[in-house]
mmCIF file of C-alpha atoms and ligand atoms in Angstrom:
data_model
loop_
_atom_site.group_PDB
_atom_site.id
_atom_site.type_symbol
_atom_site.label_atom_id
_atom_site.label_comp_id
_atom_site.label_asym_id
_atom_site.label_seq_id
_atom_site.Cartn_x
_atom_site.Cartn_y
_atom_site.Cartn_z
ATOM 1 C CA UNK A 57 -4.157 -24.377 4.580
ATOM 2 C CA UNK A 58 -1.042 -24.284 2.159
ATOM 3 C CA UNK A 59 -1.011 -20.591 1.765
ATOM 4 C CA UNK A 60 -1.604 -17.734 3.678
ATOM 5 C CA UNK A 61 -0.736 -13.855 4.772
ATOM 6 C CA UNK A 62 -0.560 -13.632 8.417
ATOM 7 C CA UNK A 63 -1.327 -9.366 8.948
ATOM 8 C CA UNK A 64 0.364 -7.921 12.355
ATOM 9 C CA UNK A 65 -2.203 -4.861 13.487
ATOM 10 C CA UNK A 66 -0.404 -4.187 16.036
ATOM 11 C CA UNK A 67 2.807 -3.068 14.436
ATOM 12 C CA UNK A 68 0.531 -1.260 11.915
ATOM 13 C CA UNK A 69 -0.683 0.610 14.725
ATOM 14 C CA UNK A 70 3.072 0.880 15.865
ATOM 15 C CA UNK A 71 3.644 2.469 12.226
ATOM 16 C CA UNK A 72 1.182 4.676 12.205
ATOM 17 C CA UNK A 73 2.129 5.982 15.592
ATOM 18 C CA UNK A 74 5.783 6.203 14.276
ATOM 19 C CA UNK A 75 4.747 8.281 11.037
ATOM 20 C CA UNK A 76 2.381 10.791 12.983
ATOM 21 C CA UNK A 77 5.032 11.932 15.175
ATOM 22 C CA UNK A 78 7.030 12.849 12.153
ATOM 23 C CA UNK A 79 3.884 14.645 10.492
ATOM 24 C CA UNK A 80 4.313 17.029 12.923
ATOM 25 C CA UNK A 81 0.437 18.048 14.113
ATOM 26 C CA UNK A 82 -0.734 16.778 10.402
ATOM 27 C CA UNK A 83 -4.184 14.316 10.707
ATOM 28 C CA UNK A 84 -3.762 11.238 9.076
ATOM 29 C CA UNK A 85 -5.703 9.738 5.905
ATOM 30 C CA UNK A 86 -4.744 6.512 6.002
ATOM 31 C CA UNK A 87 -5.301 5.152 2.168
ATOM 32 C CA UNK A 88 -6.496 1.858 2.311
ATOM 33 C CA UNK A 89 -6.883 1.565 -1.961
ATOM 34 C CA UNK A 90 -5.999 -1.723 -3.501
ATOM 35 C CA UNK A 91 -7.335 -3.517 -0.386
ATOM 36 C CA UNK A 92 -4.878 -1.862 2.040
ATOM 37 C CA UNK A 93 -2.623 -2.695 -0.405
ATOM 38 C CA UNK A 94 -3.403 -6.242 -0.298
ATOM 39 C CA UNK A 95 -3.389 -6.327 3.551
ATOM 40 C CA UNK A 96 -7.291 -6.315 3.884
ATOM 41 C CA UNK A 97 -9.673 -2.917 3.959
ATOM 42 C CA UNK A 98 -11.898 -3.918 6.198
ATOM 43 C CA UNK A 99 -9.972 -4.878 9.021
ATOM 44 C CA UNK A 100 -7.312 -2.858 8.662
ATOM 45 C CA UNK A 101 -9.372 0.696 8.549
ATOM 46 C CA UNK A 102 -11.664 -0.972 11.223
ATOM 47 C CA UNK A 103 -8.639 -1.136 13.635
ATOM 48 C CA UNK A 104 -6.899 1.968 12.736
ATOM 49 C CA UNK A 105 -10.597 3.509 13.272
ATOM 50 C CA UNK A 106 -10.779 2.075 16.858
ATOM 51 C CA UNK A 107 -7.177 1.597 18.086
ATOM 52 C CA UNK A 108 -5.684 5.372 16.926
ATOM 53 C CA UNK A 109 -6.226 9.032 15.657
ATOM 54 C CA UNK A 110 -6.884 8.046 12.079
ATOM 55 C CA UNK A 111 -9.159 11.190 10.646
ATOM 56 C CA UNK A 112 -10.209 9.770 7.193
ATOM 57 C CA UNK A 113 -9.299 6.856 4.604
ATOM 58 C CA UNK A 114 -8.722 7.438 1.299
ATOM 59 C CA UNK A 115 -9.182 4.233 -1.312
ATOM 60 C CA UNK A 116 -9.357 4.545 -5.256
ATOM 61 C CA UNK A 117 -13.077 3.292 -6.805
ATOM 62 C CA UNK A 118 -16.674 3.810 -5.216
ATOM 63 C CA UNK A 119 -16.659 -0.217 -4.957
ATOM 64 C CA UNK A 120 -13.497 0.048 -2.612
ATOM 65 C CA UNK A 121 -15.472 3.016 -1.100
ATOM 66 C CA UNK A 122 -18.773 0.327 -0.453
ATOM 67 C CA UNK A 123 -16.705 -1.988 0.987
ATOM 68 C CA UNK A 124 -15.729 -0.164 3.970
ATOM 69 C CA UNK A 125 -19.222 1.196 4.391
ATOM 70 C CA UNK A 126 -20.697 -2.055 4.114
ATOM 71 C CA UNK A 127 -17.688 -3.185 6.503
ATOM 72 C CA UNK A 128 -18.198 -0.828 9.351
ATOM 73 C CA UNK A 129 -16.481 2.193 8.682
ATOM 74 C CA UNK A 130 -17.759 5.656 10.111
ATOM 75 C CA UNK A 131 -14.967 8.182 8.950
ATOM 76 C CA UNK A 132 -14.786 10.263 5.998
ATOM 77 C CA UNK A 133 -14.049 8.285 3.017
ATOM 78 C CA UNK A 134 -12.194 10.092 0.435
ATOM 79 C CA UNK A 135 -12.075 8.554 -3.422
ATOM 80 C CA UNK A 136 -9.279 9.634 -5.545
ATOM 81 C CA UNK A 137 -9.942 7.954 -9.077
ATOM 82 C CA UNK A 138 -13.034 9.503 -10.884
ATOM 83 C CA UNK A 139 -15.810 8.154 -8.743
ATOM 84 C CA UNK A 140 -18.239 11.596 -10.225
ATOM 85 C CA UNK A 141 -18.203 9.383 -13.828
ATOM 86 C CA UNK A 142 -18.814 6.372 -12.253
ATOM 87 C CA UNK A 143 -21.633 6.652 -10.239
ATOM 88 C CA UNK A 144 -23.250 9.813 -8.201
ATOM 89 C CA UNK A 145 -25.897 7.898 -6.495
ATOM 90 C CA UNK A 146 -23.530 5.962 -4.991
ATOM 91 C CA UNK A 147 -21.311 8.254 -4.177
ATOM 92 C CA UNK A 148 -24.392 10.082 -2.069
ATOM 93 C CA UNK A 149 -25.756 7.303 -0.421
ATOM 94 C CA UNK A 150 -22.671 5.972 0.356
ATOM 95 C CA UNK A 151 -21.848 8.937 2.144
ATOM 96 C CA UNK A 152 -18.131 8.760 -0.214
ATOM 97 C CA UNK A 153 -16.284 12.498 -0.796
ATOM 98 C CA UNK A 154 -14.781 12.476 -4.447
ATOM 99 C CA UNK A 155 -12.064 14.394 -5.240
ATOM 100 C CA UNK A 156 -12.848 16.820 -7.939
ATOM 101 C CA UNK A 157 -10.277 17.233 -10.460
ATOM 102 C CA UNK A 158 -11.371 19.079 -13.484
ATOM 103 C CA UNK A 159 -14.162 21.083 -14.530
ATOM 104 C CA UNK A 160 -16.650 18.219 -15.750
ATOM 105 C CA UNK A 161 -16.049 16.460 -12.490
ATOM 106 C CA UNK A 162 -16.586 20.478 -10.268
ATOM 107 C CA UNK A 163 -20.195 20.939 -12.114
ATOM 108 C CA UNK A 164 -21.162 17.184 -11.487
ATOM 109 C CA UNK A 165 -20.434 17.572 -7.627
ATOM 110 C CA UNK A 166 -21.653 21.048 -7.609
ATOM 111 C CA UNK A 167 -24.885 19.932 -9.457
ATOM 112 C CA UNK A 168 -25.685 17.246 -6.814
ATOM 113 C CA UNK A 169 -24.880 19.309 -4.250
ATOM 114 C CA UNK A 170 -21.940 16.888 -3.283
ATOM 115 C CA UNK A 171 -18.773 18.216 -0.659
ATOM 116 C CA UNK A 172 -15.707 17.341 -2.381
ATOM 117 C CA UNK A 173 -11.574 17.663 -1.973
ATOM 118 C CA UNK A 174 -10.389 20.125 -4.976
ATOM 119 C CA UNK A 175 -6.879 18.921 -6.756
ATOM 120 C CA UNK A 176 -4.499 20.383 -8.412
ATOM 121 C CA UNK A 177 -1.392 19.169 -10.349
ATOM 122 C CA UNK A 178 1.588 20.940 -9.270
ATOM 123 C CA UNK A 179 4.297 18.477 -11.380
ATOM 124 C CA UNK A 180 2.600 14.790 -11.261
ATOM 125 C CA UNK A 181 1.362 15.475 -14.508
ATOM 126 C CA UNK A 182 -2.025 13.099 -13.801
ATOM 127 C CA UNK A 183 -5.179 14.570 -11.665
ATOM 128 C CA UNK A 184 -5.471 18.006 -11.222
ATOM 129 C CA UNK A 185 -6.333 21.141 -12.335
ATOM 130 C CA UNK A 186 -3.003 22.975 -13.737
ATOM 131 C CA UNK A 187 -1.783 26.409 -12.346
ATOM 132 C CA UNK A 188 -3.297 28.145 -15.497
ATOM 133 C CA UNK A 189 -6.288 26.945 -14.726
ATOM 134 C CA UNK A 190 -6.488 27.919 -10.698
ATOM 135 C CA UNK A 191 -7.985 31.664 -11.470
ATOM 136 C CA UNK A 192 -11.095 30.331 -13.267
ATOM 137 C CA UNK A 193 -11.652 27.416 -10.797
ATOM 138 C CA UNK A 194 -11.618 29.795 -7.807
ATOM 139 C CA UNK A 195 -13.436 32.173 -9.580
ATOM 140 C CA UNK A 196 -16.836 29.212 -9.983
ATOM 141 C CA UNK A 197 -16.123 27.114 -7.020
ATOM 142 C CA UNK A 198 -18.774 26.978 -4.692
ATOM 143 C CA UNK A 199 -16.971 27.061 -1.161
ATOM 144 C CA UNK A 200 -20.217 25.632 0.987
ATOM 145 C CA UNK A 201 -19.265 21.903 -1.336
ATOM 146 C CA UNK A 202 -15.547 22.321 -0.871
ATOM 147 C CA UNK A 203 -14.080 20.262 2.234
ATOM 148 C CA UNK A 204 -10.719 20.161 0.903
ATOM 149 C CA UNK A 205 -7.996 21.106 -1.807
ATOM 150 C CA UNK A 206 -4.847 18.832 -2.499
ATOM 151 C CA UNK A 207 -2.086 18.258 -4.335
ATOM 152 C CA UNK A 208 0.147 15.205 -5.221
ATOM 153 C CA UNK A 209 3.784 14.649 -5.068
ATOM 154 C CA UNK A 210 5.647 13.329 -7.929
ATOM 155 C CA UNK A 211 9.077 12.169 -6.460
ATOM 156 C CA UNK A 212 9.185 12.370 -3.065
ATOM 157 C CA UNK A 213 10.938 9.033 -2.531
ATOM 158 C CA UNK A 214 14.240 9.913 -4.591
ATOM 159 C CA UNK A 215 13.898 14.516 -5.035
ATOM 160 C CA UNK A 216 13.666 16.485 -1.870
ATOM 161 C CA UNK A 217 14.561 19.380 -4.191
ATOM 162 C CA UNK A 218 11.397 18.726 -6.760
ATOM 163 C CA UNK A 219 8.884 17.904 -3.680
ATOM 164 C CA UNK A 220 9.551 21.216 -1.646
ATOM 165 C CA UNK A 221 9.034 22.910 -4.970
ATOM 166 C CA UNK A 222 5.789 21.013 -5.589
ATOM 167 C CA UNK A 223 5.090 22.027 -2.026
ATOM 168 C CA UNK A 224 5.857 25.847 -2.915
ATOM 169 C CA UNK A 225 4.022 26.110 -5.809
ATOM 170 C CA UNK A 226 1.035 24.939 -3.656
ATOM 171 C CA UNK A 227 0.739 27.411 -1.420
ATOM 172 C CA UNK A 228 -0.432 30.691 -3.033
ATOM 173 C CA UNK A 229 -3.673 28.417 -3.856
ATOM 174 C CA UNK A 230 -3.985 26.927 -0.339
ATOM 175 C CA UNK A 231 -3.512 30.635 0.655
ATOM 176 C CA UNK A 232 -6.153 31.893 -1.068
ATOM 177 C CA UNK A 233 -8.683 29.026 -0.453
ATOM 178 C CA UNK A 234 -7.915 29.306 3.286
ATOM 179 C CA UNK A 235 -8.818 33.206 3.131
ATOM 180 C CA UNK A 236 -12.526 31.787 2.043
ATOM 181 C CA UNK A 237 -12.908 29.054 3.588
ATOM 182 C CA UNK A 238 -10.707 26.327 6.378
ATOM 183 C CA UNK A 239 -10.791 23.351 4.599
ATOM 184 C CA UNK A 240 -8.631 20.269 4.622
ATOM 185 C CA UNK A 241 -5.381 20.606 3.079
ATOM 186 C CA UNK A 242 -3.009 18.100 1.555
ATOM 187 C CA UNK A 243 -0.117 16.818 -0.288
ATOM 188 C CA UNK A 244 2.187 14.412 1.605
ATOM 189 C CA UNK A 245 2.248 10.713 0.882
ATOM 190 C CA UNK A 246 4.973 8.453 2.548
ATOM 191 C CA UNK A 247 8.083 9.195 1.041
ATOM 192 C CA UNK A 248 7.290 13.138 2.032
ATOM 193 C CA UNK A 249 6.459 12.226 5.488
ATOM 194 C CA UNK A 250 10.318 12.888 7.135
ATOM 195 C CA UNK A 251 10.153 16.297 5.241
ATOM 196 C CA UNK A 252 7.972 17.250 7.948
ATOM 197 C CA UNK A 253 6.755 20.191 5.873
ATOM 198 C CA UNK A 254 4.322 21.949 7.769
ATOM 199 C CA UNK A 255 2.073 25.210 8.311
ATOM 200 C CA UNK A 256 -0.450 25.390 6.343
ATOM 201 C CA UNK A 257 -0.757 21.318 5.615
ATOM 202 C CA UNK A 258 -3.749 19.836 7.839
ATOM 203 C CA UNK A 259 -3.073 16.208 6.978
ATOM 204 C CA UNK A 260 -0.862 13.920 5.201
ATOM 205 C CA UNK A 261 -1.714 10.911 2.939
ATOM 206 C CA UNK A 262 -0.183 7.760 3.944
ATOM 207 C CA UNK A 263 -0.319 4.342 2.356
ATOM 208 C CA UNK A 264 3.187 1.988 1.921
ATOM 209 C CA UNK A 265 5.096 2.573 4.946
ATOM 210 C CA UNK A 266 1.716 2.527 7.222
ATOM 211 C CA UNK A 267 2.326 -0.932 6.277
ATOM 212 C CA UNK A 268 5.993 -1.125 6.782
ATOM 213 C CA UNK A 269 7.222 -0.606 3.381
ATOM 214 C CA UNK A 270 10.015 1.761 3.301
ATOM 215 C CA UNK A 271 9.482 4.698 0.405
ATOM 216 C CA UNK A 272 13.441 4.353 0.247
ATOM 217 C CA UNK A 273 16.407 2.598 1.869
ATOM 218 C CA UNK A 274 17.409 5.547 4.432
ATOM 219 C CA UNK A 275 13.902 6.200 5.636
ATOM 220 C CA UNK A 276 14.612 7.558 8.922
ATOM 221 C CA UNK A 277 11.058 6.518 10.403
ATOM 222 C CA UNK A 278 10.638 3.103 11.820
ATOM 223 C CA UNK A 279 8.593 0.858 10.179
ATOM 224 C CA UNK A 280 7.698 -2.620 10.362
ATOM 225 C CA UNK A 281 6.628 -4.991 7.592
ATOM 226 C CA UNK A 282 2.601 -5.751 9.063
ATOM 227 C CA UNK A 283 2.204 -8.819 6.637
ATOM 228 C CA UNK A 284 4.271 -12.132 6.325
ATOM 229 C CA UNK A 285 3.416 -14.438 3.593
ATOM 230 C CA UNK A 286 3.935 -17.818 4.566
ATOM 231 C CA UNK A 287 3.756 -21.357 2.424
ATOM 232 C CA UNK A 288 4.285 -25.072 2.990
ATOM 233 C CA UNK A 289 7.017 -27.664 2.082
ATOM 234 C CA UNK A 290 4.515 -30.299 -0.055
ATOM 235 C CA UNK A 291 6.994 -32.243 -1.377
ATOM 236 C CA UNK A 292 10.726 -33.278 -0.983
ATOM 237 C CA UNK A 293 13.284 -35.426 -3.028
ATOM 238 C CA UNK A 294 16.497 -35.676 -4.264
ATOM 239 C CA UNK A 295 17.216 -34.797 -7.603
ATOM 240 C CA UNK A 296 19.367 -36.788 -9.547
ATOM 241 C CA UNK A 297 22.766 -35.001 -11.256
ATOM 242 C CA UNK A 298 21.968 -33.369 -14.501
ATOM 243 C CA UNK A 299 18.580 -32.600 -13.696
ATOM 244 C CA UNK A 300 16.952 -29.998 -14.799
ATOM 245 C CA UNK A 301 14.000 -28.124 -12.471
ATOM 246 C CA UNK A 302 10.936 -26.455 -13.271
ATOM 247 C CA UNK A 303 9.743 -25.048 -16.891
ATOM 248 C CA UNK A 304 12.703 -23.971 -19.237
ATOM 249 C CA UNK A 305 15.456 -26.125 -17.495
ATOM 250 C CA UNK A 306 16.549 -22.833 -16.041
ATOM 251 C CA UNK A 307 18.433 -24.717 -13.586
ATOM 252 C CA UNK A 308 20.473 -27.923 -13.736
ATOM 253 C CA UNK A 309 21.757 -29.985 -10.883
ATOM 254 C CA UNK A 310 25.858 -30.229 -10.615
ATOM 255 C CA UNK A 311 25.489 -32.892 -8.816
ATOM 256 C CA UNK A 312 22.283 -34.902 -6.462
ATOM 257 C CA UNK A 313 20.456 -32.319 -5.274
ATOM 258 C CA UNK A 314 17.896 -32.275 -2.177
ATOM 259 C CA UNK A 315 15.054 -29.949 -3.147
ATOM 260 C CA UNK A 316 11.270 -29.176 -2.002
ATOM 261 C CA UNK A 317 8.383 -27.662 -3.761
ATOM 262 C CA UNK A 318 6.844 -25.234 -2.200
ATOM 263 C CA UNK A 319 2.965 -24.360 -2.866
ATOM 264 C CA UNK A 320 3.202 -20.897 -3.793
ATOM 265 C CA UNK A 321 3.659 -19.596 -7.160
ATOM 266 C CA UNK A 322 2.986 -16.523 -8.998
ATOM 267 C CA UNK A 323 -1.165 -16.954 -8.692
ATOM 268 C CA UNK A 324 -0.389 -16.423 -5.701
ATOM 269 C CA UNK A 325 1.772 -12.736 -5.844
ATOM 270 C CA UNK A 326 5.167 -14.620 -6.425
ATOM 271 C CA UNK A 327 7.053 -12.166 -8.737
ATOM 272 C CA UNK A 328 8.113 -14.843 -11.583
ATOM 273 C CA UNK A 329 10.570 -12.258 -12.055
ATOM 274 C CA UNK A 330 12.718 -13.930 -8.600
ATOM 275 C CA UNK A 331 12.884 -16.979 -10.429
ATOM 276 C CA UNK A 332 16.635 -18.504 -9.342
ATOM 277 C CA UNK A 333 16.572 -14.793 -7.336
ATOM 278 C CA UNK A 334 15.172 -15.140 -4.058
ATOM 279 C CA UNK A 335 15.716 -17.406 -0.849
ATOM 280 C CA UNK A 336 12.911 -18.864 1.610
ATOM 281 C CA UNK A 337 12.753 -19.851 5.128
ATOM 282 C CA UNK A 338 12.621 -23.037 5.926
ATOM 283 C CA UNK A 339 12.720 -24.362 10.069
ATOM 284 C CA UNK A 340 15.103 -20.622 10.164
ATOM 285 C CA UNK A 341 17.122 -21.737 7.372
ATOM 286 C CA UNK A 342 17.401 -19.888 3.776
ATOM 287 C CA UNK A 343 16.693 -22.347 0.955
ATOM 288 C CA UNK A 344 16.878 -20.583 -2.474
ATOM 289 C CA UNK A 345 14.823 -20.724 -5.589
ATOM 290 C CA UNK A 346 15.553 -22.765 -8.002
ATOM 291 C CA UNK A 347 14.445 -22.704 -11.613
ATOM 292 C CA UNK A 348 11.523 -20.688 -12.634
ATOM 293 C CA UNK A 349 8.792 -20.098 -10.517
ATOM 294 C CA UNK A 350 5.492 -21.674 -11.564
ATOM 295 C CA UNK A 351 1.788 -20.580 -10.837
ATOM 296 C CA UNK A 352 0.738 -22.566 -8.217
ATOM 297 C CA UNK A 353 4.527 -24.188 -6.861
ATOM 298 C CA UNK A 354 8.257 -23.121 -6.386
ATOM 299 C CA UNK A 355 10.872 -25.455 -6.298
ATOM 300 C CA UNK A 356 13.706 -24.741 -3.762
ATOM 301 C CA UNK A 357 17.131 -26.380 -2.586
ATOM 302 C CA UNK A 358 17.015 -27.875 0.801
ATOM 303 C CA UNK A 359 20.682 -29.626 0.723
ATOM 304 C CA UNK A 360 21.625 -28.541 4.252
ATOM 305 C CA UNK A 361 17.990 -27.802 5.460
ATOM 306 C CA UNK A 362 16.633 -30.624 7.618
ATOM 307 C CA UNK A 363 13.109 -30.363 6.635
ATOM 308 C CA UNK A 364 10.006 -32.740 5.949
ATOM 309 C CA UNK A 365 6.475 -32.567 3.841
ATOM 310 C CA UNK A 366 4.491 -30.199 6.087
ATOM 311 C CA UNK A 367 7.423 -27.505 6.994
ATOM 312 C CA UNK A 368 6.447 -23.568 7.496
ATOM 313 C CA UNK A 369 7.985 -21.640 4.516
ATOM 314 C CA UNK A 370 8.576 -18.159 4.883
ATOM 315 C CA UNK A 371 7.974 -16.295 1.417
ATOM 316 C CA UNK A 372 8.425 -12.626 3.251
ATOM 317 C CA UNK A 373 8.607 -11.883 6.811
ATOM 318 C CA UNK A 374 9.876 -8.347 8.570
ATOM 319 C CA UNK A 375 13.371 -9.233 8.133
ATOM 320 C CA UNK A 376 13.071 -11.038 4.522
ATOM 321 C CA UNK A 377 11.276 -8.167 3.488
ATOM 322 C CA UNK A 378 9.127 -7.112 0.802
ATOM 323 C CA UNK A 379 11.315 -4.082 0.121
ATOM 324 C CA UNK A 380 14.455 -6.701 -0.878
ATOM 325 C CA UNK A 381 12.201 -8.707 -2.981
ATOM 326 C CA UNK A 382 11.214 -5.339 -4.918
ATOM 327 C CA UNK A 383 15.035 -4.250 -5.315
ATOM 328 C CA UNK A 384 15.780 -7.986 -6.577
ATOM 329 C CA UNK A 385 12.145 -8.023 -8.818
ATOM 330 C CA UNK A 386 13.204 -4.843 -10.179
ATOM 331 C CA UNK A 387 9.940 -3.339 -9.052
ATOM 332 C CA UNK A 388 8.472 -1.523 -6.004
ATOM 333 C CA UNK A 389 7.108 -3.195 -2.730
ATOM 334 C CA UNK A 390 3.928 -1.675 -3.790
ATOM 335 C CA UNK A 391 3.141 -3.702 -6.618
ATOM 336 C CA UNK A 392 4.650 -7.082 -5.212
ATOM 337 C CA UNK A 393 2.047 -6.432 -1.629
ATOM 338 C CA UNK A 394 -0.823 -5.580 -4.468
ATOM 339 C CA UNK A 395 -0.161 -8.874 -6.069
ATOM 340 C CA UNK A 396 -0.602 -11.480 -3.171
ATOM 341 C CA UNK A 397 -3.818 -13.082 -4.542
ATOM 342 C CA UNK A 398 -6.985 -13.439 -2.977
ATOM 343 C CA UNK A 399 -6.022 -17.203 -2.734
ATOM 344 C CA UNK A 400 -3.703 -16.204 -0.265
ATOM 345 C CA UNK A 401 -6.008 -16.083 3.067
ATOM 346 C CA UNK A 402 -5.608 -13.388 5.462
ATOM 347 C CA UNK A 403 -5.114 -14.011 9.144
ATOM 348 C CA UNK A 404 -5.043 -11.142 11.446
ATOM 349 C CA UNK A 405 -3.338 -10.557 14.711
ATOM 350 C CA UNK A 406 -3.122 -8.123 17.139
ATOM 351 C CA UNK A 407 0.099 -9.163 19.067
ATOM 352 C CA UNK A 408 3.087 -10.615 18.454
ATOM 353 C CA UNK A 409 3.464 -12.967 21.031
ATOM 354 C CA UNK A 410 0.477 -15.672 22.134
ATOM 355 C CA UNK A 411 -1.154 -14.575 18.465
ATOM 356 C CA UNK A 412 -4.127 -13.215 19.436
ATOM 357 C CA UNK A 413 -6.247 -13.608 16.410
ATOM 358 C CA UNK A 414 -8.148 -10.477 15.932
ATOM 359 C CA UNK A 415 -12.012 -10.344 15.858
ATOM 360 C CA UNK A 416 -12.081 -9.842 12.090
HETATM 361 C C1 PLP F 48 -1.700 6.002 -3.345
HETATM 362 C C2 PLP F 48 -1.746 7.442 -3.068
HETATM 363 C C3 PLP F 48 -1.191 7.965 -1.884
HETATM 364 C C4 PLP F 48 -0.398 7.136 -0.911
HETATM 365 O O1 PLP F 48 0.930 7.055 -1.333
HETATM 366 P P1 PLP F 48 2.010 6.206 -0.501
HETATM 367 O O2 PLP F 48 3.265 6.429 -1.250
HETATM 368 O O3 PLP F 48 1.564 4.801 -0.524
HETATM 369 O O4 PLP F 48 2.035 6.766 0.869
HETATM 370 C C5 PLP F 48 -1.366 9.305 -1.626
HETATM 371 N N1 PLP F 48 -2.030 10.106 -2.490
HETATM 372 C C6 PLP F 48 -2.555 9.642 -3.652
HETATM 373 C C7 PLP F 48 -3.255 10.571 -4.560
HETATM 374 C C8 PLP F 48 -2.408 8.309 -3.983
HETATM 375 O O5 PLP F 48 -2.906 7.844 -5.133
#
C-alpha cells in the first residue's frame, strides 16, 4: 500500500467529549456529510453511536443518508440538502428526517405524512424560510410532523457580534414553536460551539473540529487532528545542477540535489496549490516540496534526510496539520479533508499506542 489515511477514533471520541462540555447540556448531531468529511461515515457514526452520547447525525443527500442505514446506524438521521425533491420513498423507508425549508418542500412532507426539522434563514442567505415569511409558515404547519426547527450560522468562525445576533433573531420563533410544541432546536455548528449560547438551544451541530479541525486559530477547545495521511518514498536520486523538477520547471537545482518522489499527488487530495509550499515527514525529518505537485507523485528534497525507497512519508499528521496546509493552500481544512480521494484507503484505530485496528 503506497497511500493511505490512518483515522484515530479514539481522539474523535476525545473531541467530541471536549466539544460537549463546552455545549453546555446541548445533545450532539454529529454531521457526518461528505463522508465524515472524508474520514469514513460508516465507521465513524458507528463508533460515535456506541462509544458516546451522540443523539443524531446529520449528512447532506438521501444516498449519504442510505449509507449509514445500510451501514448500521440506528439514530435519527437528519438530511440537510433537499432530500423532499429527490426522493420521498426513500426518504420513508429509509427512516431519513429532511429538513424542510420552504413551502414546496412543508406540503411534500406534510403530504406524506413525513416528521421533519423546520429552517429558517436568519443571515446565511441559503436554506430557510426568511423572517417575513415565519407568520404564514406557523400559521399552516402541522405540529404532529414537526420534530425540529433550526437555523444556520453565517460567520461564526471570524463574528461573535453577527452570530449572537443570528442567535437573537432566532428566538421569538423558537419561542413560539416551543409554546406548541417541544421540539428539537438548533443553530450551532463548530465555530459557535465556545459561545456556549444556551437556554432554549437543545443541540448543537458539529462537523470540522469533531474531527480536529480548528474553526479558527484561538479555538479555546481542544481538538485533535483524527486522520493522518501518510505516503511512501518510491524513488530517490540525485539531481544534477541546473535541473529542473516536475511539470513547468517550477524549480531548478542550485546545485546537486538529493530528492525523492513521493506517491501522492493531487488524485489523491494533494492541494496542487502547495506546490514548492509545503514540507513532509520523512524518518521525523521535514523534506519540502519541490516543483509542482503532480496527480499521482510529489517530488521532495531529501539533502540532509537519510532515507531509502520504502520510507513512511507523512503528508499531515496532528502536529503537521491540516489547518496549516489550509492557511498555506489559501483554503479551509474543510475542503482539503473533503478532497483525500477514495484512492486513499482508510485504516481505523481505536488507540494510539499498540494500534488496535478497529473492527470496521
Ligand atoms: C456542514 C454543516 C454543519 C457543520 O458545520 P461545521 O462548521 O463543520 O461544524 C452544521 N450545519 C449545517 C446546516 C451544515 O451544512
Amino acid at each position: 500500500m503506497l497511500r493511505w489515511a490512518e483515522i484515530y477514533l479514539n481522539r474523535l471520541k476525545n473531541n467530541y467529549n471536549s466539544l460537549k462540555k463546552f455545549t453546555g447540556r446541548k445533545k450532539i448531531i454529529a454531521v457526518v456529510k461528505a463522508n465524515a468529511y472524508g474520514h469514513g461515515s460508516v465507521p465513524v457514526s458507528l463508533f460515535l453511536e456506541r462509544e458516546t452520547d451522540v443523539d443524531m447525525f446529520a449528512v447532506a443527500t438521501i444516498d449519504e443518508g442510505k449509507e449509514l442505514r445500510e451501514g448500521g446506524v440506528k439514530s435519527p438521521i437528519l438530511v440537510m440538502s433537499n432530500p423532499l425533491i429527490e426522493g420521498v420513498d426513500e426518504v420513508k423507508e429509509l427512516n431519513l428526517t429532511p429538513v424542510v425549508f420552504d413551502f414546496e418542500s412543508l406540503e411534500i412532507a406534510v403530504k406524506n405524512g413525513i416528521g421533519f426539522h423546520l429552517k429558517v434563514d436568519t443571515g446565511m442567505g441559503r436554506l430557510g424560510f426568511l423572517p417575513y415569511q415565519w407568520e404564514s409558515v406557523l400559521e399552516k404547519l402541522d405540529f404532529s410532523l414537526l420534530k425540529g426547527v433550526m437555523s444556520h450560522f453565517a460567520d461564526s468562525d471570524t463574528d461573535v457580534e453577527f452570530t449572537r445576533y443570528q442567535y437573537n433573531m432566532f428566538i421569538p420563533l423558537i419561542k413560539k414553536v416551543l409554546s406548541v410544541k417541544k421540539v428539537a432546536v438548533h443553530i450551532d455548528n463548530s465555530g459557535a460551539v465556545p459561545l456556549s449560547l444556551d437556554g432554549l438551544l437543545t443541540h448543537s451541530r458539529i462537523g470540522l473540529a469533531l474531527y480536529g479541525s480548528k474553526p479558527y486559530p484561538d479555538f479555546p477547545v481542544p481538538v485533535e487532528q483524527v486522520m493522518e495521511v501518510k505516503s511512501k518514498v518510491i524513488d530517490v536520486k540525485t539531481l544534477p545542477p541546473d535541473w529542473g523538477v516536475s511539470y513547468g520547471r517550477t524549480y531548478i537545482t542550485r546545485k546537486s540535489e538529493k530528492i525523492a518522489v513521493v506517491a501522492f499527488g493531487y488524485a489523491d487530495g494533494f492541494i496542487r496549490s502547495l506546490s514548492n509550499n509545503w514540507q513532509v515527514k520523512i524518518n521525523g525529518c521535514f523534506a519540502p516540496v519541490i516543483g509542482r505537485i503532480c496527480m499521482d507523485m510529489t517530488v521532495v528534497s531529501v539533502e540532509r534526510i537519510d532515507t531509502k525507497v520504502g520510507d513512511e512519508v507523512v503528508i499531515t499528521d496532528r502536529a503537521l496539520t491540516f489547518d496549516k496546509m489550509a492557511e498555506k493552500a489559501g483554503t479551509i481544512s474543510y475542503e482539503i479533508m473533503c478532497d483525500i480521494s477514495p484512492r486513499v484507503k482508510r485504516i481505523f484505530f481505536e488507540r494510539e499506542d499498540g494500534k488496535i485496528l478497529s473492527r470496521f
